[in-house]
Coordinates of C-alpha atoms in Angstrom, one line a residue:
X1 CA 0.0 0.0 0.0
X2 CA 1.2 3.5 -0.8
X3 CA 2.5 5.3 2.3
X4 CA 1.7 8.9 3.0
X5 CA 5.1 10.1 4.3
X6 CA 5.6 13.7 5.2
X7 CA 9.1 14.9 5.7
X8 CA 9.3 17.1 8.8
X9 CA 12.6 18.6 8.1
X10 CA 10.9 21.0 5.7
X11 CA 10.0 23.1 8.7
X12 CA 13.6 23.4 9.6
X13 CA 13.9 25.7 6.6
X14 CA 11.8 28.3 8.5
X15 CA 13.6 27.6 11.8
X16 CA 16.9 28.1 10.0
X17 CA 15.8 31.6 8.9
X18 CA 16.0 30.9 5.2
X19 CA 14.2 34.1 4.3
X20 CA 17.2 35.0 2.2
X21 CA 16.4 32.2 -0.2
X22 CA 14.9 34.7 -2.6
X23 CA 18.3 36.0 -3.4
X24 CA 20.0 34.4 -6.4
X25 CA 22.9 32.1 -5.6
X26 CA 25.0 29.6 -7.3
X27 CA 23.2 28.7 -10.5
X28 CA 24.8 25.3 -11.0
X29 CA 21.5 23.5 -11.1
X30 CA 20.2 25.8 -13.9
X31 CA 21.2 25.7 -17.5
X32 CA 23.1 28.4 -19.3
X33 CA 20.7 27.9 -22.3
X34 CA 18.2 30.8 -21.9
X35 CA 15.3 28.5 -22.9
X36 CA 16.3 25.4 -21.0
X37 CA 14.9 24.8 -17.5
X38 CA 15.8 22.1 -15.0
X39 CA 13.2 20.2 -13.0
X40 CA 13.6 18.0 -10.0
X41 CA 11.1 15.3 -9.2
X42 CA 10.8 12.9 -6.3
X43 CA 10.2 9.7 -8.3
X44 CA 12.1 7.3 -10.5
X45 CA 11.9 7.3 -14.3
X46 CA 11.4 3.5 -14.1
X47 CA 8.0 3.9 -12.3
X48 CA 4.5 4.3 -13.8
X49 CA 4.6 7.9 -12.6
X50 CA 8.0 8.4 -14.2
X51 CA 6.8 7.1 -17.6
X52 CA 3.8 9.4 -17.5
X53 CA 5.9 12.3 -16.5
X54 CA 8.4 11.8 -19.3
X55 CA 5.6 11.7 -21.8
X56 CA 4.4 15.1 -20.5
X57 CA 7.9 16.5 -20.7
X58 CA 8.4 15.2 -24.2
X59 CA 5.1 16.7 -25.3
X60 CA 6.2 20.1 -23.8
X61 CA 9.6 20.0 -25.5
X62 CA 8.0 19.1 -28.8
X63 CA 5.4 21.9 -28.6
X64 CA 7.9 24.5 -27.6
X65 CA 10.8 23.2 -29.7
X66 CA 13.3 26.0 -30.4
X67 CA 11.9 28.2 -27.5
X68 CA 11.8 26.2 -24.3
X69 CA 13.1 22.9 -23.1
X70 CA 12.6 21.0 -19.9
X71 CA 15.2 18.6 -18.5
X72 CA 14.2 16.3 -15.6
X73 CA 16.4 15.0 -12.9
X74 CA 14.8 12.0 -11.2
X75 CA 15.6 11.9 -7.4
X76 CA 13.6 9.1 -5.8
X77 CA 12.5 9.4 -2.2
X78 CA 13.6 6.9 0.3
X79 CA 11.0 5.0 2.4
X80 CA 11.3 7.5 5.3
X81 CA 10.7 10.4 3.0
X82 CA 14.4 11.4 2.6
X83 CA 16.6 11.3 -0.4
X84 CA 14.7 13.9 -2.5
X85 CA 13.9 16.3 0.4
X86 CA 17.5 15.9 1.6
X87 CA 18.8 17.2 -1.7
X88 CA 16.2 20.0 -1.9
X89 CA 17.1 21.2 1.6
X90 CA 20.8 21.1 0.8
X91 CA 20.2 23.1 -2.3
X92 CA 18.2 25.6 -0.4
X93 CA 21.0 26.1 2.0
X94 CA 23.6 26.6 -0.8
X95 CA 21.1 28.5 -3.1
X96 CA 21.5 25.9 -5.9
X97 CA 17.9 25.0 -6.5
X98 CA 16.8 24.2 -10.1
X99 CA 14.2 26.2 -11.8
X100 CA 11.2 24.0 -10.9
X101 CA 10.8 21.5 -8.1
X102 CA 8.1 19.1 -6.9
X103 CA 6.9 19.4 -3.4
X104 CA 4.3 17.6 -1.2
X105 CA 1.2 19.7 -1.0
X106 CA 1.1 20.2 2.8
X107 CA 4.6 21.7 2.7
X108 CA 3.5 24.6 0.5
X109 CA 3.2 27.0 3.4
X110 CA 6.6 26.3 4.8
X111 CA 8.3 26.7 1.4
X112 CA 6.4 29.9 0.6
X113 CA 7.0 31.4 4.0
X114 CA 10.7 30.8 3.7
X115 CA 10.8 32.3 0.2
X116 CA 11.8 29.1 -1.6
X117 CA 9.0 29.5 -4.1
X118 CA 7.8 32.3 -6.4
X119 CA 4.1 33.1 -6.6
X120 CA 2.5 31.8 -9.8
X121 CA -0.5 34.1 -9.9
X122 CA 0.7 36.5 -12.6
X123 CA 1.6 33.7 -14.9
X124 CA -1.8 32.0 -14.7
X125 CA -4.1 34.9 -15.8
X126 CA -4.5 33.3 -19.2
X127 CA -4.9 29.8 -17.9
X128 CA -8.3 28.2 -17.2
X129 CA -8.1 28.2 -13.4
X130 CA -11.8 27.9 -13.1
X131 CA -11.5 24.4 -14.4
X132 CA -9.0 23.4 -11.6
X133 CA -10.5 21.6 -8.6
X134 CA -10.9 23.9 -5.6
X135 CA -8.8 21.5 -3.5
X136 CA -5.8 22.0 -5.8
X137 CA -6.1 25.8 -5.5
X138 CA -6.6 25.6 -1.7
X139 CA -3.6 23.3 -1.2
X140 CA -1.3 25.6 -3.2
X141 CA -2.3 28.9 -1.8
X142 CA -0.5 30.6 1.1
X143 CA -1.4 34.2 2.4
X144 CA -3.6 34.8 -0.6
X145 CA -1.0 33.8 -3.3
X146 CA -0.8 30.6 -5.3
X147 CA 2.6 29.0 -5.0
X148 CA 2.3 25.3 -5.8
X149 CA 0.3 23.7 -8.7
X150 CA -0.7 20.1 -7.9
X151 CA -0.2 17.8 -10.9
X152 CA -2.3 15.0 -9.6
X153 CA -5.0 14.4 -6.9
X154 CA -6.0 11.7 -4.5
X155 CA -8.9 10.8 -2.2
X156 CA -10.1 8.3 0.3
X157 CA -13.3 6.3 0.4
X158 CA -15.1 3.5 2.2
X159 CA -14.1 0.2 0.5
X160 CA -16.7 -2.5 1.1
X161 CA -16.9 -6.2 0.4
X162 CA -20.0 -6.9 -1.6
X163 CA -20.3 -10.5 -0.6
X164 CA -20.0 -9.8 3.1
X165 CA -22.5 -7.0 2.9
X166 CA -25.0 -9.3 1.2
X167 CA -24.3 -11.9 3.9
X168 CA -25.2 -9.3 6.6
X169 CA -28.4 -8.5 4.7
X170 CA -27.4 -5.0 3.6
X171 CA -29.1 -4.4 0.2
X172 CA -27.7 -2.3 -2.6
X173 CA -30.7 0.0 -2.2
X174 CA -29.4 0.9 1.3
X175 CA -26.0 2.0 0.0
X176 CA -25.0 5.7 0.2
X177 CA -24.4 8.0 -2.8
X178 CA -22.7 11.3 -3.2
X179 CA -26.1 13.0 -3.3
X180 CA -27.4 10.9 -0.4
X181 CA -24.5 9.8 1.9
X182 CA -25.0 7.9 5.2
X183 CA -25.2 10.1 8.3
X184 CA -22.9 9.0 11.1
X185 CA -25.9 7.4 12.8
X186 CA -26.9 5.5 9.7
X187 CA -23.3 4.4 9.2
X188 CA -23.0 3.2 12.8
X189 CA -26.2 1.2 12.3
X190 CA -24.6 -0.5 9.3
X191 CA -21.5 -1.3 11.3
X192 CA -23.6 -2.8 14.0
X193 CA -25.3 -5.1 11.6
X194 CA -22.0 -6.2 10.2
X195 CA -20.6 -6.7 13.7
X196 CA -23.6 -8.9 14.7
X197 CA -23.1 -11.0 11.6
X198 CA -19.3 -11.5 11.8
X199 CA -18.9 -11.2 15.6
X200 CA -15.6 -9.3 15.2
X201 CA -14.3 -5.8 14.2
X202 CA -15.6 -4.9 10.8
X203 CA -14.1 -1.6 9.7
X204 CA -10.3 -1.2 9.3
X205 CA -9.7 2.5 9.8
X206 CA -5.9 1.9 9.6
X207 CA -5.3 2.9 13.2
X208 CA -2.1 0.9 13.3
X209 CA -0.5 3.2 10.7
X210 CA 0.3 5.9 13.2
X211 CA 1.4 8.2 10.4
X212 CA 0.2 10.8 7.9
X213 CA -2.7 8.5 6.9
X214 CA -4.4 9.3 10.1
X215 CA -4.4 13.1 9.5
X216 CA -5.3 12.6 5.8
X217 CA -8.2 10.3 6.3
X218 CA -9.6 11.4 9.6
X219 CA -9.9 15.2 9.2
X220 CA -13.0 14.9 7.1
X221 CA -14.9 13.7 10.2
X222 CA -13.9 16.9 11.9
X223 CA -14.7 19.1 9.0
X224 CA -18.1 17.5 8.4
X225 CA -19.0 18.2 12.0
X226 CA -18.2 21.9 11.6
X227 CA -14.8 21.6 13.4
X228 CA -11.3 22.5 12.2
X229 CA -7.7 22.0 13.1
X230 CA -6.6 25.6 12.6
X231 CA -8.1 28.9 11.6
X232 CA -8.3 30.0 7.9
X233 CA -5.0 31.9 8.2
X234 CA -3.2 28.8 9.6
X235 CA -2.0 30.7 12.7
X236 CA -4.4 29.6 15.5
X237 CA -5.3 26.2 16.8
X238 CA -6.6 27.0 20.3
X239 CA -10.3 27.4 20.0
X240 CA -10.3 25.4 16.8
X241 CA -8.8 22.0 17.4
X242 CA -10.3 21.9 20.9
X243 CA -13.7 23.3 19.9
X244 CA -16.9 21.4 20.7
X245 CA -17.3 20.5 17.0
X246 CA -13.9 19.0 16.8
X247 CA -14.3 17.2 20.1
X248 CA -17.6 15.9 18.9
X249 CA -16.0 14.3 15.8
X250 CA -13.2 12.8 17.9
X251 CA -15.9 11.4 20.2
X252 CA -17.6 9.7 17.3
X253 CA -14.4 8.1 16.2
X254 CA -13.7 6.9 19.8
X255 CA -17.2 5.4 19.9
X256 CA -16.6 3.3 16.8
X257 CA -13.5 1.9 18.6
X258 CA -15.3 1.3 21.9
X259 CA -18.1 -0.5 20.2
X260 CA -15.5 -2.9 18.7
X261 CA -16.4 -1.9 15.1
X262 CA -12.8 -0.7 14.5
X263 CA -9.8 -2.9 15.2
X264 CA -7.0 -1.1 17.1
X265 CA -4.4 -3.6 15.8
X266 CA -5.9 -4.8 12.5
X267 CA -4.9 -7.9 10.7
X268 CA -2.5 -7.0 7.8
X269 CA -4.4 -7.1 4.5
X270 CA -7.5 -7.9 6.4
X271 CA -9.9 -6.4 3.9
X272 CA -8.0 -7.8 0.9
X273 CA -8.2 -11.3 2.3
X274 CA -11.9 -11.2 3.4
X275 CA -11.3 -10.7 7.1
X276 CA -13.0 -7.2 7.3
X277 CA -16.0 -6.2 5.3
X278 CA -14.9 -2.5 5.2
X279 CA -11.7 -0.5 4.8
X280 CA -10.9 3.2 4.9
X281 CA -8.3 3.8 2.2
X282 CA -7.2 5.8 -0.7
X283 CA -7.3 5.4 -4.5
X284 CA -4.0 3.6 -4.6
X285 CA -5.6 0.5 -2.9
X286 CA -7.6 -0.2 -6.1
X287 CA -4.4 -1.2 -8.0
X288 CA -3.4 -3.7 -5.2
X289 CA -6.9 -5.2 -5.2
X290 CA -7.1 -5.5 -9.0
X291 CA -3.6 -6.9 -9.3
X292 CA -3.3 -9.2 -6.2
X293 CA -6.8 -9.9 -4.8
X294 CA -9.0 -10.4 -7.8
X295 CA -11.4 -12.7 -6.0
X296 CA -12.6 -9.8 -3.8
X297 CA -15.7 -8.2 -5.2
X298 CA -15.6 -4.7 -3.8
X299 CA -17.0 -1.2 -4.2
X300 CA -16.2 2.2 -2.9
X301 CA -18.6 4.4 -1.0
X302 CA -18.4 8.1 0.0
X303 CA -17.7 9.4 3.5
X304 CA -20.5 9.4 6.0
X305 CA -21.6 12.9 7.1
X306 CA -22.3 14.4 10.5
X307 CA -25.9 14.2 11.6
X308 CA -25.5 17.8 12.7
X309 CA -24.5 19.4 9.4
X310 CA -25.2 16.7 6.7
X311 CA -22.1 18.1 5.0
X312 CA -20.0 15.7 2.8
X313 CA -16.3 16.3 3.1
X314 CA -13.5 14.2 1.6
X315 CA -9.7 14.4 1.8
X316 CA -7.4 15.4 -1.0
X317 CA -3.8 16.2 -1.6
X318 CA -0.8 15.1 -3.5
X319 CA 2.5 16.5 -5.0
X320 CA 2.8 19.8 -6.7
X321 CA 5.0 21.9 -9.0
X322 CA 6.6 25.1 -7.8
X323 CA 8.9 27.7 -9.4
X324 CA 11.9 28.4 -7.2
X325 CA 13.1 31.9 -6.3
X326 CA 16.5 30.7 -7.6
X327 CA 15.3 30.7 -11.3
X328 CA 16.1 33.5 -13.7
X329 CA 13.8 31.8 -16.3
X330 CA 10.4 32.6 -14.9
X331 CA 8.6 32.7 -18.2
X332 CA 9.9 29.3 -19.2
X333 CA 9.3 27.8 -15.8
X334 CA 5.8 29.1 -15.5
X335 CA 5.0 27.9 -19.1
X336 CA 6.2 24.4 -18.2
X337 CA 4.1 24.3 -14.9
X338 CA 1.0 25.4 -16.9
X339 CA 1.7 22.7 -19.5
X340 CA 2.2 20.0 -17.0
X341 CA -1.1 20.8 -15.3
X342 CA -3.2 21.1 -18.4
X343 CA -6.2 19.0 -19.2
X344 CA -4.2 16.7 -21.5
X345 CA -1.2 16.4 -19.1
X346 CA -3.6 15.6 -16.3
X347 CA -5.1 12.8 -18.4
X348 CA -1.7 11.3 -19.1
X349 CA -0.7 11.3 -15.4
X350 CA -4.1 10.1 -14.2
X351 CA -4.4 7.1 -16.6
X352 CA -0.6 6.4 -16.6
X353 CA -0.2 6.4 -12.8
X354 CA -3.7 5.5 -11.6
X355 CA -4.2 8.8 -9.8
X356 CA -7.0 11.3 -9.8
X357 CA -7.3 14.3 -12.1
X358 CA -6.8 17.9 -11.1
X359 CA -9.2 19.4 -13.5
X360 CA -13.0 19.0 -14.1
X361 CA -12.3 18.8 -17.9
X362 CA -10.0 15.8 -17.4
X363 CA -12.6 14.1 -15.2
X364 CA -15.1 14.6 -18.0
X365 CA -12.7 13.1 -20.5
X366 CA -11.8 9.9 -18.7
X367 CA -14.6 9.1 -16.1
X368 CA -16.2 6.6 -18.4
X369 CA -13.0 4.8 -19.1
X370 CA -12.0 4.1 -15.5
X371 CA -13.3 1.6 -12.9
X372 CA -16.4 2.6 -11.0
X373 CA -14.4 3.1 -7.8
X374 CA -12.1 5.5 -9.5
X375 CA -15.0 7.4 -11.0
X376 CA -16.7 7.7 -7.6
X377 CA -13.5 9.1 -6.0
X378 CA -13.1 11.6 -8.9
X379 CA -16.7 12.8 -8.5
X380 CA -16.3 12.9 -4.7
X381 CA -13.3 15.2 -5.2
X382 CA -15.5 17.5 -7.4
X383 CA -18.2 17.9 -4.9
X384 CA -16.5 17.6 -1.5
X385 CA -12.7 17.5 -1.8
X386 CA -10.7 19.5 0.8
X387 CA -7.0 19.8 1.2
X388 CA -5.2 19.4 4.5
X389 CA -4.6 22.6 6.4
X390 CA -2.2 25.2 4.9
X391 CA 0.0 25.9 7.9
X392 CA 3.7 26.6 8.2
X393 CA 4.2 24.1 11.0
X394 CA 2.2 21.4 9.2
X395 CA 4.5 18.4 10.2
X396 CA 4.3 19.3 13.9
X397 CA 0.5 20.0 13.6
X398 CA 0.0 16.7 11.8
X399 CA 2.0 14.7 14.4
X400 CA 0.0 16.2 17.2
X401 CA -3.2 15.3 15.4
X402 CA -1.9 11.7 14.9
X403 CA -1.1 11.5 18.6
X404 CA -4.5 12.7 19.6
X405 CA -6.0 9.8 17.5
X406 CA -3.7 7.4 19.3
X407 CA -4.8 9.0 22.6
X408 CA -8.5 8.4 22.0
X409 CA -7.9 4.9 20.8
X410 CA -7.0 4.0 24.4
X411 CA -10.4 5.2 25.7
X412 CA -10.0 3.7 29.2
X413 CA -6.9 5.7 29.8
X414 CA -8.2 8.8 28.0
X415 CA -12.0 9.1 28.5
X416 CA -11.9 12.9 28.6
X417 CA -11.6 13.8 24.9
X418 CA -11.9 17.5 25.6
X419 CA -8.7 17.2 27.8
X420 CA -6.9 15.4 24.9
X421 CA -7.9 18.1 22.4
X422 CA -6.9 20.9 24.8
X423 CA -3.4 19.4 25.2
X424 CA -2.8 18.7 21.5
X425 CA -4.2 22.1 20.5
X426 CA -1.6 23.8 22.8
X427 CA 1.2 21.7 21.2
X428 CA 0.1 22.7 17.7
X429 CA -0.1 26.3 18.7
X430 CA 3.4 26.3 20.3
X431 CA 4.8 24.8 17.1
X432 CA 3.2 27.5 14.9
X433 CA 4.3 30.3 17.3
X434 CA 7.9 29.1 17.2
X435 CA 8.0 29.2 13.4
X436 CA 6.2 32.5 13.1
X437 CA 8.4 34.0 15.9
X438 CA 5.4 34.9 18.0

């Protein structure tokens, strides 16, 4: 399964006072050719993503032959998230960044705040930004300016085993849709029916991951209940993460655990092998199921919604392209970023790498040529996708969120969820204050 790994050293850029990054330094990672730009990416050219990327780059070089040329350096990440980020951070320190880099979406604020990236707004006036999913624009915007253009999207849904649902007497007519999702109460009723049938936990929420997946997949419960992690400016967590709405969502998650619906230590590949009838997971799980567990007849359902608001919210986020402040070739760099995030380029990346599109026009082009689960996630992004919080101290904030989920998992030791939220909100606030020199 794909791991959501966030590299916390990004925030060290701000702690290190790299506000001078906007000054031009050693240009060794840029070309002397006035039309040639260098691009660093975090994957290998031998992967599906690498093959799709190279096709996009080749198309750009062909269209702008004689004017611009993009040259890619492939720098795969290590399992811990290093490798690529290590090289980027070293280049920031020595002011030797290339013209364009890829970055993980939640790191946008840290890079923008430390002046690693140039705003893209003035170069996108003639681009069809209305066609871009709101989640992509949200993810790439910091302090009102757009710095990072996501070139792919992702989402999470409720995977369900059709055979096991039928065995528990749950009919297709009872299943939720994007227009009529289950409320939390309705969803809990379904889990109870499954639990009675199988006499065991039934919904793997991936609690054992203890990583970025918890933040990514669990925040929609908070948002649906009217809660939040930080304010819109990304500067305040006290009064937000410990609000009654957020605590209410955390209480619902704890209730699912207390009722034995959710395994604290799930069996590995439990859904894939027919142990659990439900799994909370991302679009990447489809490839694993189709390739290695073809006997599992499954579908994907939208997130349940708070009884209070009835608001459907789903998680989004992926890697993005940014123009560095080190480049002297802004026009060429911006032209490449626009090209790599166009309707056709998004189609190439989506179909080639089994990821979700970033544009409505791309979804319209391919939604009838992809599996039903992929189509559902695409449409879920259109109507309810929301990026993770744009905050300079994102890695620390995310870790505090993950720890709070671990806290409430042990409900006997931590029955007071308000106290848990108060403690973690203060931790988040301190991290933000430290980085913003408050």
